[in-house]
PDB file of C-alpha atoms in Angstrom:
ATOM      1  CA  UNK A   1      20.163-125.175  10.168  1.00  0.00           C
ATOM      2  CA  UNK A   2      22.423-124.062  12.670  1.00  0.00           C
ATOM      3  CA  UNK A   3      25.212-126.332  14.201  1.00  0.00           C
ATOM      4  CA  UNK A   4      24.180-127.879  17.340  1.00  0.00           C
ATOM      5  CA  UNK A   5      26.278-127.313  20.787  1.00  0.00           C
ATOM      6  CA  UNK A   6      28.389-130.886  21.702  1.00  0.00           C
ATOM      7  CA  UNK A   7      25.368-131.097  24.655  1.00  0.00           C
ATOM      8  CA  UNK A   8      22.483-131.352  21.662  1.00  0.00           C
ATOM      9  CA  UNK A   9      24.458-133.319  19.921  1.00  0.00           C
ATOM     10  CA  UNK A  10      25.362-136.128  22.614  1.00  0.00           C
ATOM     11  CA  UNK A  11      21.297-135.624  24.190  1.00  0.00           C
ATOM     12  CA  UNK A  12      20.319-136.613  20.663  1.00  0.00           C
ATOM     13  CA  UNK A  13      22.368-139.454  20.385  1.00  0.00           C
ATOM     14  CA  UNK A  14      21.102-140.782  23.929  1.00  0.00           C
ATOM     15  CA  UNK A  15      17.442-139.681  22.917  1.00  0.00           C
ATOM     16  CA  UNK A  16      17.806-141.940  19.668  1.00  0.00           C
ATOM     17  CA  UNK A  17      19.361-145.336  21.308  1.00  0.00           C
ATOM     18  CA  UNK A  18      16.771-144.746  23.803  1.00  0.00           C
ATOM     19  CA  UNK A  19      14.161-145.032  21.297  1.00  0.00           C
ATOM     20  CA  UNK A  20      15.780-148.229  19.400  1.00  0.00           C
ATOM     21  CA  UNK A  21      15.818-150.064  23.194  1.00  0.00           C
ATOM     22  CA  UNK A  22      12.795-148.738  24.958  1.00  0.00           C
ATOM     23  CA  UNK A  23      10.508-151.134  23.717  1.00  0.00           C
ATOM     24  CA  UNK A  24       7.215-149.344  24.900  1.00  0.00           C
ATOM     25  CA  UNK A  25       9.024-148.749  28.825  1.00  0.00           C
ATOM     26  CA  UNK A  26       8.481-144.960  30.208  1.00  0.00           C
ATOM     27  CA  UNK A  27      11.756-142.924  30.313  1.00  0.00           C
ATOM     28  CA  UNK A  28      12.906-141.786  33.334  1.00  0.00           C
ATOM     29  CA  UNK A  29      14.432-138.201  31.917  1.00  0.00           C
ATOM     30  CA  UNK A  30      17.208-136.418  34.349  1.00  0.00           C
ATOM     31  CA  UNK A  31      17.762-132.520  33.651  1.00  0.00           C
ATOM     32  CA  UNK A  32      20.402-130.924  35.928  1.00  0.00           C
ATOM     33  CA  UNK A  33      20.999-127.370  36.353  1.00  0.00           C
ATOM     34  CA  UNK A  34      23.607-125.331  38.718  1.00  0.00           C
ATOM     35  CA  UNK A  35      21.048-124.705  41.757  1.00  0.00           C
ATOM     36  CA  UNK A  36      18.409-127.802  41.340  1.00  0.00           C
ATOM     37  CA  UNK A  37      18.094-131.393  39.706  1.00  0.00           C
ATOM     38  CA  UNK A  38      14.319-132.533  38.158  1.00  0.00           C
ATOM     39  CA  UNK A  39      13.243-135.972  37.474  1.00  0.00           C
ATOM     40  CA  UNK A  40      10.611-137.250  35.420  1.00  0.00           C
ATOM     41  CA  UNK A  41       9.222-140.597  34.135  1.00  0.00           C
ATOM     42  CA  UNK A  42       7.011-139.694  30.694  1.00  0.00           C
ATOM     43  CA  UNK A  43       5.027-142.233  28.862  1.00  0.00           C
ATOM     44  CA  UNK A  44       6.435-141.064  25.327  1.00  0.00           C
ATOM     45  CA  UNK A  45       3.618-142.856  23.545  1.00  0.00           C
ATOM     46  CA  UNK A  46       0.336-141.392  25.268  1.00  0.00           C
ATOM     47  CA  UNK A  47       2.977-137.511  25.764  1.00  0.00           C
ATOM     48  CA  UNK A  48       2.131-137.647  29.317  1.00  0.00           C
ATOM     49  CA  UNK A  49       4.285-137.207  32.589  1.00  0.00           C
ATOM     50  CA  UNK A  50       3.341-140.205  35.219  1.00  0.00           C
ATOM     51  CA  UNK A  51       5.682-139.480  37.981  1.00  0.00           C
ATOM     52  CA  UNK A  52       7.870-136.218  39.114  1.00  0.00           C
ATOM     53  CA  UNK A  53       9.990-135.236  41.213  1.00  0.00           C
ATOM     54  CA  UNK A  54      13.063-132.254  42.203  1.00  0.00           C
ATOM     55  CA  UNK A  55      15.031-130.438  44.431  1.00  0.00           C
ATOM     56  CA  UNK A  56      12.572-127.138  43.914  1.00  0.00           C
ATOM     57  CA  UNK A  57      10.263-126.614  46.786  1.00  0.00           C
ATOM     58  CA  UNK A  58      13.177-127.427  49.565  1.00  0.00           C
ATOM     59  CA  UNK A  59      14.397-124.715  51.216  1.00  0.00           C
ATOM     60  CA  UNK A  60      17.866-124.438  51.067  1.00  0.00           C
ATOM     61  CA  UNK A  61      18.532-127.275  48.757  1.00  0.00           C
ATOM     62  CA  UNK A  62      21.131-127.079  46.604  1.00  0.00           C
ATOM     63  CA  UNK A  63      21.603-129.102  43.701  1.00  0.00           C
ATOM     64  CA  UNK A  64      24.751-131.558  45.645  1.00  0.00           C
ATOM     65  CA  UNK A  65      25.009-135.235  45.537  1.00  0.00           C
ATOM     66  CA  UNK A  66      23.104-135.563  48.786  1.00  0.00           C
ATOM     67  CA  UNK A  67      20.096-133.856  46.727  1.00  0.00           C
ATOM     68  CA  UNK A  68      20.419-136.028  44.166  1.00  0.00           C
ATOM     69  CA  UNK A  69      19.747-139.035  46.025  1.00  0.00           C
ATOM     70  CA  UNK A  70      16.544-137.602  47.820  1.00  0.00           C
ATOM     71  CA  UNK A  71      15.278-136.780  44.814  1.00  0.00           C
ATOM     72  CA  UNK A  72      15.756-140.591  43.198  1.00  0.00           C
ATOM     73  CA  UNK A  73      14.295-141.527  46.310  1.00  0.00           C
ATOM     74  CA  UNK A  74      11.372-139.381  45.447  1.00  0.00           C
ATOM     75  CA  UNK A  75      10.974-140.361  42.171  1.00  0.00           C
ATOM     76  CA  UNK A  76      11.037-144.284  42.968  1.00  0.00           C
ATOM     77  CA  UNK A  77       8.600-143.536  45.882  1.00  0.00           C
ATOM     78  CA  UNK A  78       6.422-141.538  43.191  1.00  0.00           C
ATOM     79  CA  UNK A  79       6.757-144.064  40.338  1.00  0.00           C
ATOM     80  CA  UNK A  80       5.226-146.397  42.479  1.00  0.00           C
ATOM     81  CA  UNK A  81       2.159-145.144  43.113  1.00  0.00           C
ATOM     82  CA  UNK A  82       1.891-144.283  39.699  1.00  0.00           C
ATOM     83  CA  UNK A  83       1.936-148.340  38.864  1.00  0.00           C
ATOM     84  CA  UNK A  84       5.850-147.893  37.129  1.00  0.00           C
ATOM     85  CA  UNK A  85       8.602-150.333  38.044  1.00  0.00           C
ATOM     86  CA  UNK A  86      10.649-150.773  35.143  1.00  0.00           C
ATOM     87  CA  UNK A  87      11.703-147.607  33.066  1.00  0.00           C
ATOM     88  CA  UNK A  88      14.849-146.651  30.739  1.00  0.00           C
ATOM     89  CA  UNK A  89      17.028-143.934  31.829  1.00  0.00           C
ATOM     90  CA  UNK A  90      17.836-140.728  29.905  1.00  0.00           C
ATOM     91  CA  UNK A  91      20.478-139.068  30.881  1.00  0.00           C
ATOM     92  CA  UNK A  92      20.127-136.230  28.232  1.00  0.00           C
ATOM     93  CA  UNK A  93      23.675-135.159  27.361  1.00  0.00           C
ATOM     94  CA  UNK A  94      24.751-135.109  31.116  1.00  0.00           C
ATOM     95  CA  UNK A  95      27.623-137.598  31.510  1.00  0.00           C
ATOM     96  CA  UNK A  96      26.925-140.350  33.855  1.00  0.00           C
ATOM     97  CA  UNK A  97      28.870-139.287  36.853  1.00  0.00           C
ATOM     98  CA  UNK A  98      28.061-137.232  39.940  1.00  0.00           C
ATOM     99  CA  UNK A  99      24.849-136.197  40.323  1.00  0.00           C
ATOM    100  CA  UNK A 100      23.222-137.926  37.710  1.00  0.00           C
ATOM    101  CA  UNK A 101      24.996-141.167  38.799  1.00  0.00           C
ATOM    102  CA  UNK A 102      23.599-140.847  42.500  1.00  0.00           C
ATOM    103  CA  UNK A 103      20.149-140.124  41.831  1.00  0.00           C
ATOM    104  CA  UNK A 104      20.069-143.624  39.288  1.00  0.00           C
ATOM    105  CA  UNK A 105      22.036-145.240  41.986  1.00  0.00           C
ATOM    106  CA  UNK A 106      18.639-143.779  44.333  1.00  0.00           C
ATOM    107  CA  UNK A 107      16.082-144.803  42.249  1.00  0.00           C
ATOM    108  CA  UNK A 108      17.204-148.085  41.663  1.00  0.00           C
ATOM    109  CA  UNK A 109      17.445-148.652  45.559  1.00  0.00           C
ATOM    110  CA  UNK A 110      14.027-147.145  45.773  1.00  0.00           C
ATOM    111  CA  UNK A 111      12.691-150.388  43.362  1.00  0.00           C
ATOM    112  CA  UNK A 112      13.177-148.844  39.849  1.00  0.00           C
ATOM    113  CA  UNK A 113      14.537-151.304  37.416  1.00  0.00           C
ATOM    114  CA  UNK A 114      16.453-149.803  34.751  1.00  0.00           C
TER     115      UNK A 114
END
């Protein structure tokens, strides 16, 4: 098996204390990438993606703080109609800081409890 990059390493360490403290709650998963940021909230035990949301489909959005918060808006806004307020947050192996930090901050504003 090859050695795994420090960013697999530390998203598998999240991933597994995630797991010990979930208790059955959907997982709000955060993936960040130079132009765009994506949200999701998955149900782990049925495999299936409730609520969604990201910075694709704006025009001229790019992936900045300011984008980060509209899209934990979104994602609050969308977890609610999908019957979700209480998730646990996976951060993957970004640090929590910056972007990652402002769309919680967003979603927790928006009613998520996490």
């Amino acid at each position: 098996m090859a050695k795994l990059s420090l960013f697999e390493r530390r998203r598998q360490r999240v991933r597994t204390a995630l797991r010990k403290h979930a208790g059955g709650k959907p997982r709000l998963s955060v993936h960040r990438t130079g132009k765009h940021i994506y949200a999701q909230i998955i149900d782990d035990a049925a495999g299936k993606t409730l609520a969604s949301a990201s910075t694709l489909g704006v025009k001229g959005t790019t992936a900045n703080i300011d984008a980060a918060k509209t899209v934990g808006s979104n994602i609050a806004d969308a977890a609610k109609k999908a019957g979700v307020t209480t998730v646990v947050f996976d951060r993957g192996g970004f640090l929590f800081h910056g972007r990652v930090k402002a769309l919680a901050d967003a979603a927790r504003e928006g009613g998520l409890e996490f």
